[in-house]
């Protein structure tokens, strides 16, 4: 698997990052270990963890993690009892949450900390001071920001003690908002982008075009999350991707991953639940011809 540099920083990430938000829920320990081992064997080097109090964190702490696999763990929010998001970007909260996270993972170092929120009620200087302390004492290698706008990211980059490497933002054929604002800022600052939900929350697989598949995310606990992309505009884009896939003799997944691979994203985040799903992703190495990419760009243009 190809390794890409996050902007002009020293952080290198594999072109696919492994998401774990269903680990400990619909993915049990045995399957998680199988996914982790297969991903690492294929050259994958980055595993993303949800907020620190999620089931995936506790499960991962029990698994054998290959030495070459780095963790990108989200902090800065919590959801106690599933009652909604609560910001935790203050100095005391951040330091305590990273300490709890490291203890649960059985490690002494977190390769990538994902700051998962911008809290306007907490001075950014306070958040940055905590991140600086974490970096100085070796608890954290790099910081990547999520749910930050370009100007918020620019402010964070102004603190020299924060080892900022880039941003995580949803990016796919169905969600291209990052191109307009975030990506130019990242390019200017020499930072990189990790594309979240690279398969359009699963919609770009084409599985929802005719029916609601049994056991799918849209038919379960993530119905609202997936349902946001089950509208008329998204359907037209998915139909275009399916048409391109049929013409090339590949799958819609190949089209979606190839699109992201040929974009400015250093890595694309995917969250397979089974070994078969992961194997399909790992076997995808399609390169889109310029004319096909142009057509896909036109039908998925957010300004059209």
CSV table of C-alpha atoms in Angstrom, one decimal:
chain,number,residue,atom,x,y,z
A,1,UNK,CA,0.0,0.0,0.0
A,2,UNK,CA,1.3,3.4,-1.0
A,3,UNK,CA,2.5,5.7,1.8
A,4,UNK,CA,1.8,9.5,1.5
A,5,UNK,CA,3.2,12.5,3.2
A,6,UNK,CA,0.8,14.7,5.1
A,7,UNK,CA,1.6,18.0,3.4
A,8,UNK,CA,5.2,19.1,4.2
A,9,UNK,CA,5.2,17.5,7.7
A,10,UNK,CA,7.1,14.5,8.8
A,11,UNK,CA,4.0,12.3,9.1
A,12,UNK,CA,3.4,9.7,6.5
A,13,UNK,CA,0.2,7.7,6.3
A,14,UNK,CA,-1.0,4.8,4.1
A,15,UNK,CA,-3.5,5.6,1.4
A,16,UNK,CA,-6.2,3.7,3.3
A,17,UNK,CA,-6.8,4.3,7.0
A,18,UNK,CA,-8.8,1.8,8.9
A,19,UNK,CA,-11.8,3.1,10.8
A,20,UNK,CA,-13.1,1.3,13.9
A,21,UNK,CA,-16.3,3.1,14.9
A,22,UNK,CA,-18.3,-0.2,14.8
A,23,UNK,CA,-15.7,-2.2,16.8
A,24,UNK,CA,-17.2,-3.4,20.0
A,25,UNK,CA,-20.7,-3.1,18.5
A,26,UNK,CA,-21.2,-5.0,15.2
A,27,UNK,CA,-17.6,-6.0,15.0
A,28,UNK,CA,-16.5,-8.4,17.7
A,29,UNK,CA,-12.9,-8.9,19.0
A,30,UNK,CA,-12.1,-11.9,16.8
A,31,UNK,CA,-13.2,-10.1,13.6
A,32,UNK,CA,-11.4,-6.9,14.7
A,33,UNK,CA,-8.1,-8.8,15.2
A,34,UNK,CA,-8.5,-10.3,11.7
A,35,UNK,CA,-9.2,-7.0,10.2
A,36,UNK,CA,-6.2,-5.4,11.9
A,37,UNK,CA,-3.8,-8.2,10.9
A,38,UNK,CA,-5.0,-8.2,7.3
A,39,UNK,CA,-4.8,-4.4,7.0
A,40,UNK,CA,-1.2,-4.3,8.5
A,41,UNK,CA,-0.1,-7.2,6.2
A,42,UNK,CA,-1.3,-5.2,3.2
A,43,UNK,CA,0.9,-2.2,4.3
A,44,UNK,CA,-1.7,-0.2,6.2
A,45,UNK,CA,-0.3,2.0,8.8
A,46,UNK,CA,-3.1,4.1,10.3
A,47,UNK,CA,-6.0,3.0,12.5
A,48,UNK,CA,-8.6,5.7,13.5
A,49,UNK,CA,-10.3,5.5,16.9
A,50,UNK,CA,-13.6,7.2,17.8
A,51,UNK,CA,-13.9,9.4,20.9
A,52,UNK,CA,-11.9,8.1,23.8
A,53,UNK,CA,-14.9,6.6,25.7
A,54,UNK,CA,-16.1,4.5,22.8
A,55,UNK,CA,-16.3,0.7,22.8
A,56,UNK,CA,-13.6,0.5,20.1
A,57,UNK,CA,-11.0,1.9,22.5
A,58,UNK,CA,-11.6,-0.8,25.1
A,59,UNK,CA,-11.6,-3.5,22.5
A,60,UNK,CA,-8.4,-2.3,20.8
A,61,UNK,CA,-6.7,-2.4,24.2
A,62,UNK,CA,-7.2,-6.1,24.2
A,63,UNK,CA,-5.9,-6.8,20.7
A,64,UNK,CA,-2.4,-7.5,19.4
A,65,UNK,CA,-1.5,-4.3,17.5
A,66,UNK,CA,1.2,-4.7,14.8
A,67,UNK,CA,4.2,-2.4,15.6
A,68,UNK,CA,4.0,-0.6,12.3
A,69,UNK,CA,0.4,0.5,12.8
A,70,UNK,CA,-0.1,4.0,14.2
A,71,UNK,CA,-3.2,5.1,16.1
A,72,UNK,CA,-5.2,8.3,15.3
A,73,UNK,CA,-7.5,8.7,18.3
A,74,UNK,CA,-10.2,11.3,18.6
A,75,UNK,CA,-10.4,13.5,21.7
A,76,UNK,CA,-12.1,16.7,22.6
A,77,UNK,CA,-15.7,15.4,22.8
A,78,UNK,CA,-17.6,12.8,24.8
A,79,UNK,CA,-21.0,11.4,24.7
A,80,UNK,CA,-21.9,10.2,28.2
A,81,UNK,CA,-24.6,7.6,28.0
A,82,UNK,CA,-25.2,8.4,24.4
A,83,UNK,CA,-26.9,11.7,25.4
A,84,UNK,CA,-25.2,13.9,22.8
A,85,UNK,CA,-21.9,15.5,22.2
A,86,UNK,CA,-20.1,17.3,25.1
A,87,UNK,CA,-17.0,19.4,24.4
A,88,UNK,CA,-13.8,18.5,26.3
A,89,UNK,CA,-11.2,20.9,24.8
A,90,UNK,CA,-10.2,22.6,28.0
A,91,UNK,CA,-6.7,21.9,29.4
A,92,UNK,CA,-7.8,19.8,32.4
A,93,UNK,CA,-10.1,17.7,30.2
A,94,UNK,CA,-7.7,17.1,27.4
A,95,UNK,CA,-4.8,16.1,29.6
A,96,UNK,CA,-7.1,13.8,31.7
A,97,UNK,CA,-8.7,12.2,28.6
A,98,UNK,CA,-5.4,11.4,26.9
A,99,UNK,CA,-4.1,9.9,30.1
A,100,UNK,CA,-7.2,7.7,30.3
A,101,UNK,CA,-6.9,6.8,26.6
A,102,UNK,CA,-3.3,5.7,26.9
A,103,UNK,CA,-4.1,3.7,30.0
A,104,UNK,CA,-6.9,1.9,28.2
A,105,UNK,CA,-4.8,1.1,25.2
A,106,UNK,CA,-1.9,-0.1,27.3
A,107,UNK,CA,0.5,2.3,25.7
A,108,UNK,CA,2.7,5.2,26.6
A,109,UNK,CA,2.4,7.1,23.3
A,110,UNK,CA,-0.3,8.2,20.8
A,111,UNK,CA,1.1,8.7,17.3
A,112,UNK,CA,-1.7,11.0,16.2
A,113,UNK,CA,-4.2,12.9,18.3
A,114,UNK,CA,-7.3,14.0,16.4
A,115,UNK,CA,-8.8,17.1,18.0
A,116,UNK,CA,-12.4,16.3,17.3
A,117,UNK,CA,-14.1,19.7,17.9
A,118,UNK,CA,-13.6,23.4,18.0
A,119,UNK,CA,-15.2,24.8,21.1
A,120,UNK,CA,-15.8,28.6,20.9
A,121,UNK,CA,-16.4,28.8,24.7
A,122,UNK,CA,-12.8,27.7,25.5
A,123,UNK,CA,-9.9,30.0,24.5
A,124,UNK,CA,-7.9,28.4,21.8
A,125,UNK,CA,-4.8,29.3,23.7
A,126,UNK,CA,-5.9,27.0,26.5
A,127,UNK,CA,-6.5,24.1,24.1
A,128,UNK,CA,-3.2,24.7,22.3
A,129,UNK,CA,-1.3,24.8,25.7
A,130,UNK,CA,-2.6,21.3,26.5
A,131,UNK,CA,-1.6,20.0,23.1
A,132,UNK,CA,1.8,21.5,23.5
A,133,UNK,CA,2.3,19.8,26.9
A,134,UNK,CA,1.2,16.5,25.4
A,135,UNK,CA,3.7,16.8,22.6
A,136,UNK,CA,6.6,18.0,24.8
A,137,UNK,CA,6.3,15.1,27.3
A,138,UNK,CA,6.0,12.6,24.4
A,139,UNK,CA,2.4,11.5,24.9
A,140,UNK,CA,1.4,12.7,21.4
A,141,UNK,CA,3.4,12.7,18.1
A,142,UNK,CA,1.2,14.7,15.8
A,143,UNK,CA,-2.1,16.6,16.0
A,144,UNK,CA,-4.8,16.5,13.3
A,145,UNK,CA,-7.9,18.6,13.5
A,146,UNK,CA,-11.5,17.4,12.7
A,147,UNK,CA,-14.7,19.5,12.5
A,148,UNK,CA,-12.6,22.6,12.1
A,149,UNK,CA,-13.1,25.3,9.4
A,150,UNK,CA,-10.1,26.7,7.5
A,151,UNK,CA,-9.9,29.8,9.7
A,152,UNK,CA,-10.0,27.7,12.9
A,153,UNK,CA,-7.3,25.5,11.6
A,154,UNK,CA,-5.2,28.5,10.6
A,155,UNK,CA,-5.5,29.8,14.2
A,156,UNK,CA,-4.4,26.5,15.6
A,157,UNK,CA,-1.4,26.4,13.3
A,158,UNK,CA,-0.2,29.7,14.7
A,159,UNK,CA,0.8,28.0,18.0
A,160,UNK,CA,4.4,26.8,17.5
A,161,UNK,CA,4.2,24.1,20.1
A,162,UNK,CA,1.3,22.3,18.5
A,163,UNK,CA,2.7,19.6,16.1
A,164,UNK,CA,-0.1,20.1,13.6
A,165,UNK,CA,-0.1,17.8,10.6
A,166,UNK,CA,-3.4,18.5,8.9
A,167,UNK,CA,-7.1,17.8,9.1
A,168,UNK,CA,-9.7,15.0,8.9
A,169,UNK,CA,-12.8,16.0,6.9
A,170,UNK,CA,-15.5,14.1,5.1
A,171,UNK,CA,-14.5,13.9,1.5
A,172,UNK,CA,-15.9,11.7,-1.4
A,173,UNK,CA,-17.7,12.1,-4.6
A,174,UNK,CA,-20.8,12.8,-2.5
A,175,UNK,CA,-19.2,15.3,-0.2
A,176,UNK,CA,-16.7,17.7,-1.8
A,177,UNK,CA,-17.1,20.7,0.4
A,178,UNK,CA,-13.5,20.5,1.6
A,179,UNK,CA,-12.3,21.5,-1.9
A,180,UNK,CA,-13.7,25.0,-1.6
A,181,UNK,CA,-12.3,26.2,1.8
A,182,UNK,CA,-10.3,23.6,3.7
A,183,UNK,CA,-8.0,22.2,1.0
A,184,UNK,CA,-6.6,25.6,-0.2
A,185,UNK,CA,-5.8,26.4,3.4
A,186,UNK,CA,-4.1,23.1,4.0
A,187,UNK,CA,-2.0,23.5,0.8
A,188,UNK,CA,-1.0,27.0,1.9
A,189,UNK,CA,0.1,25.9,5.4
A,190,UNK,CA,1.8,22.7,4.1
A,191,UNK,CA,-0.6,20.4,5.9
A,192,UNK,CA,-2.3,17.2,4.7
A,193,UNK,CA,-5.9,15.9,4.5
A,194,UNK,CA,-7.3,12.6,5.6
A,195,UNK,CA,-10.6,12.0,3.8
A,196,UNK,CA,-13.3,10.7,6.1
A,197,UNK,CA,-16.2,8.5,4.9
A,198,UNK,CA,-14.4,7.9,1.6
A,199,UNK,CA,-17.2,5.6,0.4
A,200,UNK,CA,-19.9,8.3,1.1
A,201,UNK,CA,-21.0,6.6,4.3
A,202,UNK,CA,-21.4,3.4,2.3
A,203,UNK,CA,-23.8,5.0,-0.2
A,204,UNK,CA,-21.2,5.0,-3.0
A,205,UNK,CA,-21.2,1.2,-3.1
A,206,UNK,CA,-24.5,1.4,-4.9
A,207,UNK,CA,-26.2,-0.9,-2.4
A,208,UNK,CA,-29.0,1.5,-1.7
A,209,UNK,CA,-30.1,2.2,-5.2
A,210,UNK,CA,-32.8,-0.4,-5.4
A,211,UNK,CA,-33.6,-1.5,-1.8
A,212,UNK,CA,-32.5,-1.3,1.8
A,213,UNK,CA,-30.1,-4.2,2.3
A,214,UNK,CA,-30.6,-6.3,5.4
A,215,UNK,CA,-28.0,-5.6,8.0
A,216,UNK,CA,-26.9,-2.3,6.4
A,217,UNK,CA,-26.0,0.8,8.4
A,218,UNK,CA,-28.9,2.7,6.9
A,219,UNK,CA,-31.3,0.1,8.2
A,220,UNK,CA,-29.9,0.2,11.8
A,221,UNK,CA,-28.5,2.5,14.4
A,222,UNK,CA,-26.8,4.7,11.7
A,223,UNK,CA,-30.0,5.3,9.7
A,224,UNK,CA,-29.9,9.1,10.2
A,225,UNK,CA,-26.2,9.4,9.5
A,226,UNK,CA,-26.5,7.4,6.2
A,227,UNK,CA,-29.9,8.9,5.4
A,228,UNK,CA,-28.4,12.3,4.9
A,229,UNK,CA,-26.9,11.1,1.7
A,230,UNK,CA,-29.9,9.2,0.4
A,231,UNK,CA,-31.4,12.1,-1.5
A,232,UNK,CA,-32.0,12.8,-5.2
A,233,UNK,CA,-28.7,14.6,-5.8
A,234,UNK,CA,-26.7,11.8,-4.2
A,235,UNK,CA,-28.6,9.2,-6.2
A,236,UNK,CA,-27.7,10.8,-9.5
A,237,UNK,CA,-24.0,10.8,-8.5
A,238,UNK,CA,-24.1,7.2,-7.4
A,239,UNK,CA,-25.8,6.2,-10.7
A,240,UNK,CA,-23.0,7.9,-12.6
A,241,UNK,CA,-20.4,6.1,-10.6
A,242,UNK,CA,-22.2,2.8,-11.2
A,243,UNK,CA,-22.4,3.5,-14.9
A,244,UNK,CA,-18.6,4.3,-15.0
A,245,UNK,CA,-17.9,1.1,-13.1
A,246,UNK,CA,-20.0,-1.0,-15.5
A,247,UNK,CA,-18.2,0.5,-18.5
A,248,UNK,CA,-14.8,-0.3,-17.0
A,249,UNK,CA,-15.7,-3.7,-15.6
A,250,UNK,CA,-15.0,-2.8,-12.0
A,251,UNK,CA,-17.1,-2.1,-8.9
A,252,UNK,CA,-18.5,1.3,-7.7
A,253,UNK,CA,-16.1,0.9,-4.7
A,254,UNK,CA,-13.2,1.0,-7.2
A,255,UNK,CA,-14.5,4.2,-8.7
A,256,UNK,CA,-15.0,5.8,-5.3
A,257,UNK,CA,-11.6,4.9,-4.0
A,258,UNK,CA,-9.8,5.8,-7.3
A,259,UNK,CA,-11.5,9.2,-7.1
A,260,UNK,CA,-10.1,9.9,-3.6
A,261,UNK,CA,-6.7,8.3,-4.5
A,262,UNK,CA,-6.2,10.8,-7.3
A,263,UNK,CA,-7.3,13.8,-5.2
A,264,UNK,CA,-5.3,15.8,-2.7
A,265,UNK,CA,-6.2,13.5,0.2
A,266,UNK,CA,-3.2,11.7,1.7
A,267,UNK,CA,-5.3,8.9,3.1
A,268,UNK,CA,-9.0,7.8,2.8
A,269,UNK,CA,-10.7,6.5,5.9
A,270,UNK,CA,-12.8,3.3,5.4
A,271,UNK,CA,-14.6,1.2,8.0
A,272,UNK,CA,-15.2,-2.4,6.8
A,273,UNK,CA,-17.1,-4.7,9.1
A,274,UNK,CA,-16.0,-8.0,7.6
A,275,UNK,CA,-12.8,-9.5,6.1
A,276,UNK,CA,-14.6,-9.8,2.7
A,277,UNK,CA,-15.3,-6.1,2.7
A,278,UNK,CA,-11.7,-5.3,3.7
A,279,UNK,CA,-10.3,-7.6,1.0
A,280,UNK,CA,-12.3,-5.8,-1.6
A,281,UNK,CA,-10.9,-2.4,-0.5
A,282,UNK,CA,-7.3,-3.7,-0.3
A,283,UNK,CA,-7.6,-5.2,-3.8
A,284,UNK,CA,-8.7,-1.9,-5.4
A,285,UNK,CA,-6.0,-0.2,-7.4
A,286,UNK,CA,-7.9,1.5,-10.2
A,287,UNK,CA,-6.5,4.6,-11.8
A,288,UNK,CA,-9.2,6.8,-13.5
A,289,UNK,CA,-8.5,8.1,-17.0
A,290,UNK,CA,-8.7,11.9,-17.2
A,291,UNK,CA,-11.9,11.9,-19.3
A,292,UNK,CA,-13.7,9.6,-16.8
A,293,UNK,CA,-12.6,11.7,-13.9
A,294,UNK,CA,-13.8,14.8,-15.7
A,295,UNK,CA,-17.3,13.3,-16.1
A,296,UNK,CA,-17.4,12.3,-12.5
A,297,UNK,CA,-16.3,15.7,-11.4
A,298,UNK,CA,-19.0,17.3,-13.4
A,299,UNK,CA,-21.8,15.2,-12.1
A,300,UNK,CA,-20.6,15.5,-8.5
A,301,UNK,CA,-19.8,19.2,-8.6
A,302,UNK,CA,-21.3,20.7,-5.4
A,303,UNK,CA,-21.9,24.0,-7.2
A,304,UNK,CA,-23.8,22.6,-10.2
